[in-house]
């Protein structure tokens, strides 16, 4: 069969397996990768070798990043500093945008759902205190969490995209931050203010039970220290990227490159966070020990899905399907950024998982980027466009949709007209920012 035809059928079968038959994304990706390789003319040994190389090559880098990121996030979680920072900002006139900013910072090292459960009590308590709709404070928080989760490594999605596209993580961090800030402002504070003026926000006010969520009263790190700890690995990674570009070969450049490698930067972050948390008392140290063990449990599924996405990408490369797709897309004059966004959006809307959408779209668009000869800057913009498409239009097939609905006590209709609308604005704003940066530079 034609490799291009095989590629199209593979994507269709993948969606059917996940949506209709509820096959886990990891198993579906591996099965489709093997069948697609065989259908394109590979023998069995070549097909299995391609899947192994694709999965192993992807996980060699990503598994370490996800594991260290999970440990770092757990250390910050037990520190209580995020709750303390959020409560302090909740007392200001800019409570909603302030909570959004805390969410933006918190979700860089902490998984979206964990950060939401940590910070949601602040939004609920504020709603009870001032008798205003809970989503006046909850929606900016959610958008901040979603922005960091999609745009700023070391969260798994953008890390996987960067690896599949072959772009340095420092570039993705910089472009993700630049694109993420306006997207956050538009989908968070600006959208919430507009909905509030139009009386379109869900009217629910948090009740006295706070839906069972309560902030922990315990000794905590200061919010400022938590922000510095989070920014430290990002700063090192960016510095290492800039050193490679701007400095002449020598000892200083070598030191900055080593310190700025994502492995080293995150290990330093984990060490500093562990030292800071260990000074909070015996109870916190006990929670830290158990938390470090639990931290790696939720990463297993993410790592497996990411590796399977790498296997699927490798099949596209080795069968020639990716190259034919690239030539077809470029022949139609479709910009790689637009193609990446639309592919990610299609998979996201169809099956719900943002991470699966990012990995699938990145694998499909990587040959297009190679054929177009994109440099690091354009590749980073492409990565953010894919992340934007994979973040848009969260709805009923997304587990995050139901988590938001449960935490804030909203009906399905209320969640659709608040959270789903906000993710739509976030995705379109992220794409617009990526297109602008790519055009300007």
Tab-separated table of C-alpha atoms in Angstrom:
chain	number	residue	atom	x	y	z
A	1	UNK	CA	0.000	0.000	0.000
A	2	UNK	CA	1.050	3.590	-0.537
A	3	UNK	CA	2.822	4.898	2.606
A	4	UNK	CA	0.688	8.055	2.487
A	5	UNK	CA	-2.510	5.981	2.348
A	6	UNK	CA	-1.217	3.818	5.191
A	7	UNK	CA	-0.559	6.942	7.266
A	8	UNK	CA	-4.102	8.214	6.784
A	9	UNK	CA	-5.648	4.846	7.577
A	10	UNK	CA	-3.377	4.450	10.625
A	11	UNK	CA	-4.607	7.714	12.143
A	12	UNK	CA	-8.234	6.717	11.454
A	13	UNK	CA	-7.791	3.270	13.000
A	14	UNK	CA	-5.998	4.796	15.977
A	15	UNK	CA	-8.948	7.064	16.726
A	16	UNK	CA	-11.441	4.213	16.294
A	17	UNK	CA	-9.520	1.967	18.700
A	18	UNK	CA	-9.344	4.679	21.362
A	19	UNK	CA	-12.835	6.134	20.931
A	20	UNK	CA	-15.021	3.195	19.918
A	21	UNK	CA	-13.308	0.280	21.601
A	22	UNK	CA	-11.767	2.183	24.557
A	23	UNK	CA	-8.336	0.656	23.963
A	24	UNK	CA	-5.654	2.376	26.093
A	25	UNK	CA	-3.654	4.877	24.042
A	26	UNK	CA	-0.355	3.027	24.631
A	27	UNK	CA	-1.638	-0.324	23.321
A	28	UNK	CA	-3.455	1.352	20.421
A	29	UNK	CA	-0.361	3.266	19.319
A	30	UNK	CA	1.880	0.184	19.428
A	31	UNK	CA	-0.630	-1.980	17.550
A	32	UNK	CA	-1.274	0.648	14.873
A	33	UNK	CA	2.471	1.259	14.473
A	34	UNK	CA	3.154	-2.423	13.820
A	35	UNK	CA	0.227	-2.866	11.431
A	36	UNK	CA	1.095	0.330	9.541
A	37	UNK	CA	4.706	-0.789	9.097
A	38	UNK	CA	3.607	-4.181	7.748
A	39	UNK	CA	0.962	-2.632	5.474
A	40	UNK	CA	3.568	-0.286	3.990
A	41	UNK	CA	5.711	-3.257	2.934
A	42	UNK	CA	8.094	-3.904	5.855
A	43	UNK	CA	8.822	-7.446	6.929
A	44	UNK	CA	8.126	-8.462	10.525
A	45	UNK	CA	11.695	-8.087	11.788
A	46	UNK	CA	12.052	-4.606	10.274
A	47	UNK	CA	8.678	-3.534	11.659
A	48	UNK	CA	9.461	-4.606	15.216
A	49	UNK	CA	12.948	-3.070	14.995
A	50	UNK	CA	11.418	0.243	13.911
A	51	UNK	CA	8.976	0.235	16.843
A	52	UNK	CA	11.758	-0.616	19.317
A	53	UNK	CA	14.076	2.093	17.971
A	54	UNK	CA	11.311	4.664	17.961
A	55	UNK	CA	10.214	3.938	21.506
A	56	UNK	CA	13.708	3.566	22.913
A	57	UNK	CA	15.049	6.654	21.205
A	58	UNK	CA	12.202	8.760	22.526
A	59	UNK	CA	12.237	7.472	26.104
A	60	UNK	CA	16.006	7.727	26.494
A	61	UNK	CA	15.585	11.454	27.052
A	62	UNK	CA	11.950	11.963	28.000
A	63	UNK	CA	11.673	9.334	30.752
A	64	UNK	CA	14.426	11.011	32.758
A	65	UNK	CA	12.849	14.446	32.367
A	66	UNK	CA	9.385	13.247	33.379
A	67	UNK	CA	10.749	11.325	36.361
A	68	UNK	CA	12.833	14.204	37.700
A	69	UNK	CA	9.999	16.641	37.041
A	70	UNK	CA	7.597	14.451	39.029
A	71	UNK	CA	9.999	14.302	41.980
A	72	UNK	CA	10.516	18.067	41.873
A	73	UNK	CA	6.789	18.694	41.744
A	74	UNK	CA	6.184	16.410	44.728
A	75	UNK	CA	8.762	18.266	46.793
A	76	UNK	CA	7.017	21.560	46.046
A	77	UNK	CA	3.642	19.982	46.798
A	78	UNK	CA	4.615	18.875	50.313
A	79	UNK	CA	6.279	22.238	50.998
A	80	UNK	CA	2.901	23.992	51.107
A	81	UNK	CA	4.444	27.070	49.527
A	82	UNK	CA	2.015	27.141	46.610
A	83	UNK	CA	-0.978	27.228	48.956
A	84	UNK	CA	0.643	29.971	51.015
A	85	UNK	CA	1.357	32.081	47.938
A	86	UNK	CA	-2.184	31.591	46.638
A	87	UNK	CA	-3.793	32.545	49.950
A	88	UNK	CA	-1.703	35.698	50.136
A	89	UNK	CA	-2.710	36.754	46.625
A	90	UNK	CA	-6.334	35.893	47.388
A	91	UNK	CA	-6.458	38.785	49.814
A	92	UNK	CA	-5.625	41.366	47.139
A	93	UNK	CA	-7.846	43.251	44.713
A	94	UNK	CA	-6.429	41.165	41.859
A	95	UNK	CA	-7.444	37.856	43.404
A	96	UNK	CA	-8.562	36.213	40.155
A	97	UNK	CA	-5.529	37.146	38.028
A	98	UNK	CA	-3.329	36.483	41.049
A	99	UNK	CA	-4.609	32.921	41.384
A	100	UNK	CA	-4.097	32.528	37.636
A	101	UNK	CA	-0.481	33.570	37.998
A	102	UNK	CA	0.014	31.080	40.836
A	103	UNK	CA	-1.506	28.372	38.629
A	104	UNK	CA	0.820	29.359	35.790
A	105	UNK	CA	3.845	28.947	38.048
A	106	UNK	CA	2.553	25.871	39.869
A	107	UNK	CA	1.849	23.722	36.801
A	108	UNK	CA	5.396	24.049	35.441
A	109	UNK	CA	6.718	21.300	37.747
A	110	UNK	CA	3.415	19.884	39.102
A	111	UNK	CA	0.883	17.842	37.105
A	112	UNK	CA	-2.317	19.719	36.188
A	113	UNK	CA	-4.696	17.649	38.330
A	114	UNK	CA	-2.417	17.688	41.382
A	115	UNK	CA	-1.903	21.457	41.184
A	116	UNK	CA	-5.663	21.954	40.792
A	117	UNK	CA	-6.457	19.957	43.914
A	118	UNK	CA	-3.818	21.884	45.854
A	119	UNK	CA	-5.017	25.338	44.814
A	120	UNK	CA	-8.778	24.886	44.316
A	121	UNK	CA	-9.535	25.387	48.052
A	122	UNK	CA	-8.270	28.953	47.781
A	123	UNK	CA	-10.682	29.807	44.946
A	124	UNK	CA	-13.555	28.079	46.780
A	125	UNK	CA	-12.812	29.874	50.042
A	126	UNK	CA	-12.592	33.224	48.272
A	127	UNK	CA	-15.939	32.636	46.570
A	128	UNK	CA	-17.562	31.886	49.955
A	129	UNK	CA	-15.973	34.897	51.587
A	130	UNK	CA	-17.038	37.549	49.057
A	131	UNK	CA	-20.206	35.780	47.842
A	132	UNK	CA	-19.167	35.952	44.189
A	133	UNK	CA	-19.329	33.209	41.509
A	134	UNK	CA	-16.656	30.596	42.089
A	135	UNK	CA	-15.499	30.667	38.445
A	136	UNK	CA	-14.619	34.343	38.826
A	137	UNK	CA	-11.589	32.982	40.688
A	138	UNK	CA	-11.518	29.391	39.502
A	139	UNK	CA	-11.351	30.064	35.762
A	140	UNK	CA	-8.182	32.222	35.845
A	141	UNK	CA	-6.603	29.543	38.047
A	142	UNK	CA	-7.564	26.809	35.575
A	143	UNK	CA	-6.270	28.756	32.586
A	144	UNK	CA	-2.962	29.389	34.349
A	145	UNK	CA	-2.617	25.674	35.050
A	146	UNK	CA	-3.528	24.748	31.468
A	147	UNK	CA	-1.096	27.285	30.000
A	148	UNK	CA	1.921	25.974	31.870
A	149	UNK	CA	0.850	22.365	31.327
A	150	UNK	CA	0.771	22.889	27.558
A	151	UNK	CA	3.434	25.464	26.783
A	152	UNK	CA	6.282	25.352	29.302
A	153	UNK	CA	8.548	22.302	29.828
A	154	UNK	CA	9.345	20.186	31.806
A	155	UNK	CA	5.683	19.135	31.609
A	156	UNK	CA	5.486	15.901	29.548
A	157	UNK	CA	3.622	17.211	26.486
A	158	UNK	CA	5.990	19.961	25.314
A	159	UNK	CA	9.014	17.842	26.273
A	160	UNK	CA	7.743	15.058	24.005
A	161	UNK	CA	7.046	17.481	21.150
A	162	UNK	CA	10.532	18.992	21.447
A	163	UNK	CA	12.146	15.562	21.332
A	164	UNK	CA	10.096	14.359	18.356
A	165	UNK	CA	10.749	17.560	16.386
A	166	UNK	CA	14.426	17.605	17.358
A	167	UNK	CA	14.505	21.092	18.905
A	168	UNK	CA	16.433	22.036	22.055
A	169	UNK	CA	14.315	22.367	25.174
A	170	UNK	CA	15.630	25.853	25.903
A	171	UNK	CA	14.079	27.181	22.707
A	172	UNK	CA	10.715	25.642	23.581
A	173	UNK	CA	10.827	27.080	27.113
A	174	UNK	CA	11.511	30.585	25.803
A	175	UNK	CA	8.963	30.543	22.993
A	176	UNK	CA	6.420	28.790	25.227
A	177	UNK	CA	6.744	31.483	27.887
A	178	UNK	CA	6.478	34.301	25.343
A	179	UNK	CA	3.429	32.753	23.673
A	180	UNK	CA	1.890	31.513	26.893
A	181	UNK	CA	1.696	34.875	28.677
A	182	UNK	CA	-0.639	36.634	26.197
A	183	UNK	CA	-2.634	33.425	25.745
A	184	UNK	CA	-3.085	33.193	29.520
A	185	UNK	CA	-4.121	36.833	29.821
A	186	UNK	CA	-6.698	36.559	27.030
A	187	UNK	CA	-8.179	33.201	28.054
A	188	UNK	CA	-7.989	33.968	31.771
A	189	UNK	CA	-8.437	37.498	33.188
A	190	UNK	CA	-9.710	39.136	29.972
A	191	UNK	CA	-12.235	36.383	29.187
A	192	UNK	CA	-13.407	36.178	32.812
A	193	UNK	CA	-13.884	39.947	32.962
A	194	UNK	CA	-15.870	39.859	29.723
A	195	UNK	CA	-18.069	36.949	30.835
A	196	UNK	CA	-18.664	38.638	34.185
A	197	UNK	CA	-19.820	41.879	32.545
A	198	UNK	CA	-22.174	39.928	30.294
A	199	UNK	CA	-23.456	37.832	33.243
A	200	UNK	CA	-22.416	34.662	31.412
A	201	UNK	CA	-20.319	33.178	34.209
A	202	UNK	CA	-21.861	30.216	36.053
A	203	UNK	CA	-23.600	31.725	39.082
A	204	UNK	CA	-22.648	29.038	41.574
A	205	UNK	CA	-21.092	30.334	44.807
A	206	UNK	CA	-19.041	27.894	46.871
A	207	UNK	CA	-20.920	26.574	49.913
A	208	UNK	CA	-19.637	26.268	53.448
A	209	UNK	CA	-18.515	22.679	52.945
A	210	UNK	CA	-16.067	23.753	50.224
A	211	UNK	CA	-16.867	20.477	48.433
A	212	UNK	CA	-14.579	18.609	50.815
A	213	UNK	CA	-11.434	20.467	49.817
A	214	UNK	CA	-9.461	22.159	52.577
A	215	UNK	CA	-6.006	23.711	52.608
A	216	UNK	CA	-3.592	22.079	55.043
A	217	UNK	CA	-2.515	24.031	58.094
A	218	UNK	CA	1.166	23.259	58.376
A	219	UNK	CA	4.566	24.869	58.320
A	220	UNK	CA	5.234	26.026	54.782
A	221	UNK	CA	7.912	27.473	52.540
A	222	UNK	CA	7.442	31.080	51.531
A	223	UNK	CA	5.756	31.716	48.199
A	224	UNK	CA	8.726	33.714	46.951
A	225	UNK	CA	11.113	30.851	47.639
A	226	UNK	CA	8.838	28.440	45.775
A	227	UNK	CA	8.823	30.733	42.726
A	228	UNK	CA	12.628	30.931	42.796
A	229	UNK	CA	12.886	27.144	43.029
A	230	UNK	CA	10.590	26.730	40.019
A	231	UNK	CA	12.407	29.327	37.916
A	232	UNK	CA	15.862	27.926	38.705
A	233	UNK	CA	15.834	24.925	36.306
A	234	UNK	CA	14.164	26.979	33.578
A	235	UNK	CA	16.823	29.670	33.922
A	236	UNK	CA	19.649	27.129	33.783
A	237	UNK	CA	18.242	25.440	30.676
A	238	UNK	CA	17.815	28.788	28.916
A	239	UNK	CA	21.322	29.873	29.938
A	240	UNK	CA	22.778	26.654	28.552
A	241	UNK	CA	21.008	27.193	25.228
A	242	UNK	CA	22.219	30.799	24.992
A	243	UNK	CA	25.770	29.777	25.911
A	244	UNK	CA	25.850	27.347	23.003
A	245	UNK	CA	24.720	30.111	20.659
A	246	UNK	CA	26.689	33.123	21.909
A	247	UNK	CA	29.878	32.024	23.676
A	248	UNK	CA	33.136	30.920	22.127
A	249	UNK	CA	34.306	27.390	22.964
A	250	UNK	CA	35.957	27.382	26.368
A	251	UNK	CA	35.558	26.438	30.045
A	252	UNK	CA	32.727	28.923	30.739
A	253	UNK	CA	30.700	27.667	27.815
A	254	UNK	CA	31.258	24.051	28.843
A	255	UNK	CA	30.183	24.718	32.440
A	256	UNK	CA	27.038	26.560	31.332
A	257	UNK	CA	26.165	23.838	28.839
A	258	UNK	CA	26.513	21.132	31.492
A	259	UNK	CA	24.556	23.076	34.125
A	260	UNK	CA	21.935	23.916	31.520
A	261	UNK	CA	21.339	20.345	30.396
A	262	UNK	CA	17.781	19.445	31.423
A	263	UNK	CA	18.985	16.431	33.427
A	264	UNK	CA	21.433	18.490	35.470
A	265	UNK	CA	19.132	21.499	35.861
A	266	UNK	CA	16.306	19.335	37.228
A	267	UNK	CA	18.626	17.349	39.519
A	268	UNK	CA	19.883	20.621	40.989
A	269	UNK	CA	16.277	21.767	41.403
A	270	UNK	CA	15.351	18.543	43.203
A	271	UNK	CA	18.363	18.893	45.498
A	272	UNK	CA	17.600	22.510	46.409
A	273	UNK	CA	13.914	21.744	46.969
A	274	UNK	CA	14.777	18.739	49.167
A	275	UNK	CA	17.108	20.873	51.304
A	276	UNK	CA	14.456	23.582	51.654
A	277	UNK	CA	11.691	21.130	52.553
A	278	UNK	CA	13.838	19.154	55.006
A	279	UNK	CA	14.022	22.214	57.243
A	280	UNK	CA	10.257	22.295	57.780
A	281	UNK	CA	10.086	19.678	60.495
A	282	UNK	CA	9.754	15.945	61.026
A	283	UNK	CA	6.151	15.705	59.818
A	284	UNK	CA	6.970	17.364	56.491
A	285	UNK	CA	10.071	15.194	56.075
A	286	UNK	CA	7.899	12.117	56.586
A	287	UNK	CA	5.439	13.328	53.929
A	288	UNK	CA	8.376	14.057	51.637
A	289	UNK	CA	9.663	10.482	51.944
A	290	UNK	CA	6.291	8.913	51.145
A	291	UNK	CA	5.580	11.512	48.451
A	292	UNK	CA	8.840	10.737	46.661
A	293	UNK	CA	7.755	7.099	46.389
A	294	UNK	CA	4.285	8.004	45.107
A	295	UNK	CA	5.617	10.635	42.704
A	296	UNK	CA	6.666	8.157	40.062
A	297	UNK	CA	3.397	6.190	40.033
A	298	UNK	CA	1.376	8.529	37.757
A	299	UNK	CA	4.306	9.001	35.397
A	300	UNK	CA	4.197	5.398	34.156
A	301	UNK	CA	1.220	5.869	31.858
A	302	UNK	CA	2.591	9.167	30.543
A	303	UNK	CA	5.985	7.649	29.784
A	304	UNK	CA	4.476	4.632	28.008
A	305	UNK	CA	2.174	6.751	25.849
A	306	UNK	CA	5.048	9.083	25.003
A	307	UNK	CA	7.280	6.194	23.982
A	308	UNK	CA	4.517	4.672	21.863
A	309	UNK	CA	4.114	8.025	20.129
A	310	UNK	CA	7.817	7.931	19.314
A	311	UNK	CA	7.370	4.462	17.840
A	312	UNK	CA	4.526	5.701	15.639
A	313	UNK	CA	6.676	8.595	14.439
A	314	UNK	CA	9.537	6.227	13.589
A	315	UNK	CA	7.201	4.075	11.493
A	316	UNK	CA	6.206	7.167	9.502
A	317	UNK	CA	9.877	7.968	8.918
A	318	UNK	CA	11.033	4.464	7.993
A	319	UNK	CA	8.102	3.649	5.693
A	320	UNK	CA	8.342	6.960	3.861
A	321	UNK	CA	4.775	7.864	4.801
A	322	UNK	CA	5.938	10.916	6.703
A	323	UNK	CA	7.928	12.205	3.740
A	324	UNK	CA	4.975	11.744	1.383
A	325	UNK	CA	2.724	13.525	3.869
A	326	UNK	CA	5.249	16.362	4.037
A	327	UNK	CA	5.428	16.723	0.272
A	328	UNK	CA	1.637	16.676	0.021
A	329	UNK	CA	1.191	19.304	2.725
A	330	UNK	CA	3.897	21.586	1.347
A	331	UNK	CA	2.514	21.156	-2.165
A	332	UNK	CA	-0.814	22.502	-0.950
A	333	UNK	CA	0.919	25.493	0.593
A	334	UNK	CA	-0.103	24.596	4.150
A	335	UNK	CA	2.186	26.210	6.718
A	336	UNK	CA	3.716	23.583	9.031
A	337	UNK	CA	2.540	25.620	12.038
A	338	UNK	CA	-1.057	25.601	10.828
A	339	UNK	CA	-0.881	21.918	9.911
A	340	UNK	CA	0.517	21.029	13.336
A	341	UNK	CA	-2.170	23.026	15.131
A	342	UNK	CA	-5.026	21.523	13.112
A	343	UNK	CA	-3.780	17.944	13.464
A	344	UNK	CA	-3.400	18.338	17.235
A	345	UNK	CA	-6.831	19.968	17.516
A	346	UNK	CA	-8.440	17.146	15.519
A	347	UNK	CA	-6.959	14.434	17.731
A	348	UNK	CA	-7.717	16.420	20.901
A	349	UNK	CA	-11.381	16.910	20.068
A	350	UNK	CA	-11.712	13.305	18.932
A	351	UNK	CA	-10.166	11.485	21.875
A	352	UNK	CA	-9.722	14.011	24.695
A	353	UNK	CA	-6.145	13.547	25.922
A	354	UNK	CA	-3.953	16.598	25.328
A	355	UNK	CA	-0.740	14.570	25.721
A	356	UNK	CA	-1.809	11.956	23.155
A	357	UNK	CA	-2.849	14.744	20.772
A	358	UNK	CA	0.541	16.448	21.130
A	359	UNK	CA	2.513	13.265	20.534
A	360	UNK	CA	0.400	12.099	17.586
A	361	UNK	CA	0.467	15.492	15.851
A	362	UNK	CA	4.197	15.926	16.448
A	363	UNK	CA	4.915	12.521	14.917
A	364	UNK	CA	2.840	13.349	11.849
A	365	UNK	CA	4.278	16.832	11.361
A	366	UNK	CA	7.959	16.037	12.073
A	367	UNK	CA	8.658	14.930	8.464
A	368	UNK	CA	6.984	18.112	7.206
A	369	UNK	CA	9.294	20.187	9.399
A	370	UNK	CA	12.351	18.241	8.196
A	371	UNK	CA	11.396	18.686	4.541
A	372	UNK	CA	10.736	22.398	5.047
A	373	UNK	CA	14.184	22.811	6.619
A	374	UNK	CA	12.923	24.642	9.718
A	375	UNK	CA	15.480	26.020	12.162
A	376	UNK	CA	15.340	25.999	15.951
A	377	UNK	CA	13.205	29.131	16.221
A	378	UNK	CA	10.553	27.934	13.772
A	379	UNK	CA	10.613	24.454	15.269
A	380	UNK	CA	9.966	25.933	18.718
A	381	UNK	CA	7.063	27.972	17.307
A	382	UNK	CA	5.743	24.804	15.661
A	383	UNK	CA	5.993	22.949	18.976
A	384	UNK	CA	3.920	25.623	20.711
A	385	UNK	CA	1.347	25.636	17.903
A	386	UNK	CA	0.932	21.863	18.336
A	387	UNK	CA	0.600	22.331	22.107
A	388	UNK	CA	-2.013	25.046	21.517
A	389	UNK	CA	-4.098	22.793	19.282
A	390	UNK	CA	-3.864	19.937	21.780
A	391	UNK	CA	-5.042	22.205	24.616
A	392	UNK	CA	-8.106	23.655	22.914
A	393	UNK	CA	-11.742	22.667	23.388
A	394	UNK	CA	-11.610	20.358	26.388
A	395	UNK	CA	-15.012	18.688	26.547
A	396	UNK	CA	-16.812	15.595	27.811
A	397	UNK	CA	-14.274	13.036	26.551
A	398	UNK	CA	-11.459	14.719	28.516
A	399	UNK	CA	-10.859	13.620	32.112
A	400	UNK	CA	-9.842	17.187	32.930
A	401	UNK	CA	-13.341	18.371	32.004
A	402	UNK	CA	-14.907	16.151	34.668
A	403	UNK	CA	-12.264	17.061	37.241
A	404	UNK	CA	-13.054	20.763	36.759
A	405	UNK	CA	-16.772	20.049	36.958
A	406	UNK	CA	-16.406	18.070	40.189
A	407	UNK	CA	-13.998	20.400	41.967
A	408	UNK	CA	-16.038	23.537	41.324
A	409	UNK	CA	-19.481	21.922	41.514
A	410	UNK	CA	-20.582	22.819	37.981
A	411	UNK	CA	-23.067	21.126	35.678
A	412	UNK	CA	-21.934	19.864	32.277
A	413	UNK	CA	-23.490	22.886	30.554
A	414	UNK	CA	-21.790	25.312	32.950
A	415	UNK	CA	-18.434	23.605	32.452
A	416	UNK	CA	-18.829	23.790	28.672
A	417	UNK	CA	-19.577	27.510	28.644
A	418	UNK	CA	-16.714	28.349	31.015
A	419	UNK	CA	-13.858	25.823	30.936
A	420	UNK	CA	-14.370	24.598	27.351
A	421	UNK	CA	-14.725	28.175	26.095
A	422	UNK	CA	-11.569	29.218	27.944
A	423	UNK	CA	-9.522	26.363	26.472
A	424	UNK	CA	-10.756	27.346	23.015
A	425	UNK	CA	-9.544	30.908	23.526
A	426	UNK	CA	-6.280	29.591	24.981
A	427	UNK	CA	-5.609	27.403	21.938
A	428	UNK	CA	-6.399	30.109	19.372
A	429	UNK	CA	-4.370	32.712	21.286
A	430	UNK	CA	-1.412	30.341	21.520
A	431	UNK	CA	-1.554	29.691	17.776
A	432	UNK	CA	-1.773	33.423	17.016
A	433	UNK	CA	1.255	34.108	19.225
A	434	UNK	CA	3.271	31.310	17.604
A	435	UNK	CA	2.411	32.516	14.101
A	436	UNK	CA	3.362	36.088	15.049
A	437	UNK	CA	6.721	35.082	16.517
A	438	UNK	CA	7.525	32.880	13.538
A	439	UNK	CA	6.685	35.708	11.105
A	440	UNK	CA	8.621	38.380	13.024
A	441	UNK	CA	11.818	36.391	13.503
